[in-house]
Amino acid sequence: MKNRIKKLGIIIAFSFSILSCAGQPVRFGELSEPKYDVTKPKIVSSSACGFQLLLLIPINVNSRARLAYDSLVEQAGPDYVVKNIKVQEKWYYALIGTVYCTEFEGTAYPRVLTTGTGT
């Protein structure tokens, strides 16, 4: 009985360790390429960090790229298209773990609104 519980504990711990390593994919840009005005750019940037406690317990480590990208698009606003995105990863040791940061910097261009001419 103890051996069966021990095996079950190992399987559960292994399953959690695999699941905790799954990151969220980030797709840059939009599926349909909108038209934009390249004469009025503005620079936007954002970052997000996570912490790995004792090198075993991830806290916001896997979602940091998604959070940083969402923040970047939010800063640009709905009337802008973000292009030329640069990604930078940084990490450093803390007292009881490691801090991982993802930084994005991009150029936001205003969308060109197209209206039908009706011809």
PDB file of C-alpha atoms in Angstrom:
ATOM      1  CA  MET A   1       0.000   0.000   0.000  1.00  0.00           C
ATOM      2  CA  LYS A   2       2.813   2.452   0.911  1.00  0.00           C
ATOM      3  CA  ASN A   3       4.640   1.588  -2.299  1.00  0.00           C
ATOM      4  CA  ARG A   4       1.525   2.336  -4.378  1.00  0.00           C
ATOM      5  CA  ILE A   5       1.024   5.717  -2.668  1.00  0.00           C
ATOM      6  CA  LYS A   6       4.682   6.552  -3.200  1.00  0.00           C
ATOM      7  CA  LYS A   7       4.416   5.750  -6.928  1.00  0.00           C
ATOM      8  CA  LEU A   8       1.237   7.806  -7.230  1.00  0.00           C
ATOM      9  CA  GLY A   9       2.963  10.750  -5.511  1.00  0.00           C
ATOM     10  CA  ILE A  10       5.888  10.540  -7.912  1.00  0.00           C
ATOM     11  CA  ILE A  11       3.551  10.453 -10.925  1.00  0.00           C
ATOM     12  CA  ILE A  12       1.588  13.469  -9.659  1.00  0.00           C
ATOM     13  CA  ALA A  13       4.772  15.433  -8.925  1.00  0.00           C
ATOM     14  CA  PHE A  14       6.179  14.600 -12.371  1.00  0.00           C
ATOM     15  CA  SER A  15       2.895  15.633 -14.045  1.00  0.00           C
ATOM     16  CA  PHE A  16       2.872  18.985 -12.261  1.00  0.00           C
ATOM     17  CA  SER A  17       6.487  19.619 -13.167  1.00  0.00           C
ATOM     18  CA  ILE A  18       5.762  19.036 -16.858  1.00  0.00           C
ATOM     19  CA  LEU A  19       2.617  21.174 -16.810  1.00  0.00           C
ATOM     20  CA  SER A  20       4.368  24.052 -15.067  1.00  0.00           C
ATOM     21  CA  CYS A  21       6.900  24.318 -17.904  1.00  0.00           C
ATOM     22  CA  ALA A  22       4.329  25.136 -20.586  1.00  0.00           C
ATOM     23  CA  GLY A  23       4.618  28.736 -21.775  1.00  0.00           C
ATOM     24  CA  GLN A  24       2.033  30.775 -23.631  1.00  0.00           C
ATOM     25  CA  PRO A  25       2.864  31.382 -27.302  1.00  0.00           C
ATOM     26  CA  VAL A  26       2.930  34.967 -28.544  1.00  0.00           C
ATOM     27  CA  ARG A  27       2.075  35.786 -32.148  1.00  0.00           C
ATOM     28  CA  PHE A  28       3.328  39.175 -33.312  1.00  0.00           C
ATOM     29  CA  GLY A  29       1.103  41.205 -35.582  1.00  0.00           C
ATOM     30  CA  GLU A  30      -2.347  40.593 -36.939  1.00  0.00           C
ATOM     31  CA  LEU A  31      -3.651  37.904 -39.259  1.00  0.00           C
ATOM     32  CA  SER A  32      -4.807  40.420 -41.866  1.00  0.00           C
ATOM     33  CA  GLU A  33      -2.197  43.077 -42.575  1.00  0.00           C
ATOM     34  CA  PRO A  34      -3.788  46.505 -42.014  1.00  0.00           C
ATOM     35  CA  LYS A  35      -2.603  49.614 -43.838  1.00  0.00           C
ATOM     36  CA  TYR A  36      -0.686  52.093 -41.723  1.00  0.00           C
ATOM     37  CA  ASP A  37       1.002  55.489 -42.014  1.00  0.00           C
ATOM     38  CA  VAL A  38       4.792  55.212 -41.696  1.00  0.00           C
ATOM     39  CA  THR A  39       5.265  58.985 -41.431  1.00  0.00           C
ATOM     40  CA  LYS A  40       3.974  59.252 -37.833  1.00  0.00           C
ATOM     41  CA  PRO A  41       5.683  56.549 -35.758  1.00  0.00           C
ATOM     42  CA  LYS A  42       5.851  56.396 -31.993  1.00  0.00           C
ATOM     43  CA  ILE A  43       8.013  54.102 -29.867  1.00  0.00           C
ATOM     44  CA  VAL A  44       6.264  51.890 -27.313  1.00  0.00           C
ATOM     45  CA  SER A  45       7.855  49.517 -24.823  1.00  0.00           C
ATOM     46  CA  SER A  46       6.814  47.173 -22.056  1.00  0.00           C
ATOM     47  CA  SER A  47       8.203  44.472 -19.826  1.00  0.00           C
ATOM     48  CA  ALA A  48       7.021  41.711 -17.539  1.00  0.00           C
ATOM     49  CA  CYS A  49       8.918  39.643 -15.008  1.00  0.00           C
ATOM     50  CA  GLY A  50       8.517  36.332 -13.261  1.00  0.00           C
ATOM     51  CA  PHE A  51      10.244  34.679 -10.335  1.00  0.00           C
ATOM     52  CA  GLN A  52      11.504  31.139  -9.943  1.00  0.00           C
ATOM     53  CA  LEU A  53      11.485  30.355  -6.230  1.00  0.00           C
ATOM     54  CA  LEU A  54      14.349  28.071  -5.213  1.00  0.00           C
ATOM     55  CA  LEU A  55      14.784  27.177  -8.914  1.00  0.00           C
ATOM     56  CA  LEU A  56      11.743  24.880  -8.585  1.00  0.00           C
ATOM     57  CA  ILE A  57       8.540  26.906  -8.236  1.00  0.00           C
ATOM     58  CA  PRO A  58       7.725  29.206 -11.186  1.00  0.00           C
ATOM     59  CA  ILE A  59       5.714  32.347 -10.392  1.00  0.00           C
ATOM     60  CA  ASN A  60       4.592  34.217 -13.546  1.00  0.00           C
ATOM     61  CA  VAL A  61       7.629  32.889 -15.416  1.00  0.00           C
ATOM     62  CA  ASN A  62       5.757  31.225 -18.264  1.00  0.00           C
ATOM     63  CA  SER A  63       3.254  34.029 -18.879  1.00  0.00           C
ATOM     64  CA  ARG A  64       5.682  36.956 -18.904  1.00  0.00           C
ATOM     65  CA  ALA A  65       6.044  37.165 -22.711  1.00  0.00           C
ATOM     66  CA  ARG A  66       2.273  37.186 -23.199  1.00  0.00           C
ATOM     67  CA  LEU A  67       1.820  39.829 -20.480  1.00  0.00           C
ATOM     68  CA  ALA A  68       4.546  42.049 -21.927  1.00  0.00           C
ATOM     69  CA  TYR A  69       3.173  41.798 -25.474  1.00  0.00           C
ATOM     70  CA  ASP A  70      -0.394  42.524 -24.366  1.00  0.00           C
ATOM     71  CA  SER A  71       0.878  45.574 -22.492  1.00  0.00           C
ATOM     72  CA  LEU A  72       2.799  46.725 -25.581  1.00  0.00           C
ATOM     73  CA  VAL A  73      -0.293  46.538 -27.791  1.00  0.00           C
ATOM     74  CA  GLU A  74      -2.385  48.245 -25.102  1.00  0.00           C
ATOM     75  CA  GLN A  75       0.099  51.125 -24.890  1.00  0.00           C
ATOM     76  CA  ALA A  76      -0.057  51.611 -28.644  1.00  0.00           C
ATOM     77  CA  GLY A  77      -3.846  51.766 -28.569  1.00  0.00           C
ATOM     78  CA  PRO A  78      -6.470  50.374 -30.941  1.00  0.00           C
ATOM     79  CA  ASP A  79      -5.759  52.989 -33.625  1.00  0.00           C
ATOM     80  CA  TYR A  80      -2.133  51.872 -34.042  1.00  0.00           C
ATOM     81  CA  VAL A  81      -0.316  48.908 -35.590  1.00  0.00           C
ATOM     82  CA  VAL A  82       2.829  47.722 -33.776  1.00  0.00           C
ATOM     83  CA  LYS A  83       5.758  46.780 -36.012  1.00  0.00           C
ATOM     84  CA  ASN A  84       9.524  46.246 -35.711  1.00  0.00           C
ATOM     85  CA  ILE A  85       9.273  44.525 -32.344  1.00  0.00           C
ATOM     86  CA  LYS A  86      12.529  43.883 -30.483  1.00  0.00           C
ATOM     87  CA  VAL A  87      12.623  41.263 -27.745  1.00  0.00           C
ATOM     88  CA  GLN A  88      15.132  41.196 -24.920  1.00  0.00           C
ATOM     89  CA  GLU A  89      15.399  38.621 -22.145  1.00  0.00           C
ATOM     90  CA  LYS A  90      17.143  39.357 -18.845  1.00  0.00           C
ATOM     91  CA  TRP A  91      17.623  37.362 -15.712  1.00  0.00           C
ATOM     92  CA  TYR A  92      19.369  37.841 -12.425  1.00  0.00           C
ATOM     93  CA  TYR A  93      19.713  36.093  -9.110  1.00  0.00           C
ATOM     94  CA  ALA A  94      17.663  37.062  -6.111  1.00  0.00           C
ATOM     95  CA  LEU A  95      18.279  35.814  -2.615  1.00  0.00           C
ATOM     96  CA  ILE A  96      16.014  32.755  -2.824  1.00  0.00           C
ATOM     97  CA  GLY A  97      15.519  32.332  -6.560  1.00  0.00           C
ATOM     98  CA  THR A  98      15.922  33.849  -9.992  1.00  0.00           C
ATOM     99  CA  VAL A  99      14.071  36.738 -11.630  1.00  0.00           C
ATOM    100  CA  TYR A 100      13.356  36.442 -15.373  1.00  0.00           C
ATOM    101  CA  CYS A 101      12.234  39.493 -17.365  1.00  0.00           C
ATOM    102  CA  THR A 102      11.034  39.888 -20.943  1.00  0.00           C
ATOM    103  CA  GLU A 103      11.171  43.328 -22.543  1.00  0.00           C
ATOM    104  CA  PHE A 104       9.505  44.389 -25.801  1.00  0.00           C
ATOM    105  CA  GLU A 105      10.100  47.557 -27.771  1.00  0.00           C
ATOM    106  CA  GLY A 106       8.268  48.343 -30.976  1.00  0.00           C
ATOM    107  CA  THR A 107       7.242  51.096 -33.339  1.00  0.00           C
ATOM    108  CA  ALA A 108       3.548  51.949 -33.435  1.00  0.00           C
ATOM    109  CA  TYR A 109       2.139  53.393 -36.640  1.00  0.00           C
ATOM    110  CA  PRO A 110      -1.348  54.918 -36.974  1.00  0.00           C
ATOM    111  CA  ARG A 111      -3.824  52.811 -38.927  1.00  0.00           C
ATOM    112  CA  VAL A 112      -5.030  54.186 -42.232  1.00  0.00           C
ATOM    113  CA  LEU A 113      -8.791  53.999 -42.315  1.00  0.00           C
ATOM    114  CA  THR A 114     -10.065  52.871 -45.663  1.00  0.00           C
ATOM    115  CA  THR A 115     -13.502  53.929 -46.791  1.00  0.00           C
ATOM    116  CA  GLY A 116     -15.377  52.537 -49.723  1.00  0.00           C
ATOM    117  CA  THR A 117     -15.899  54.895 -52.673  1.00  0.00           C
ATOM    118  CA  GLY A 118     -19.038  53.162 -53.868  1.00  0.00           C
ATOM    119  CA  THR A 119     -18.078  53.188 -57.555  1.00  0.00           C
TER     120      THR A 119
END
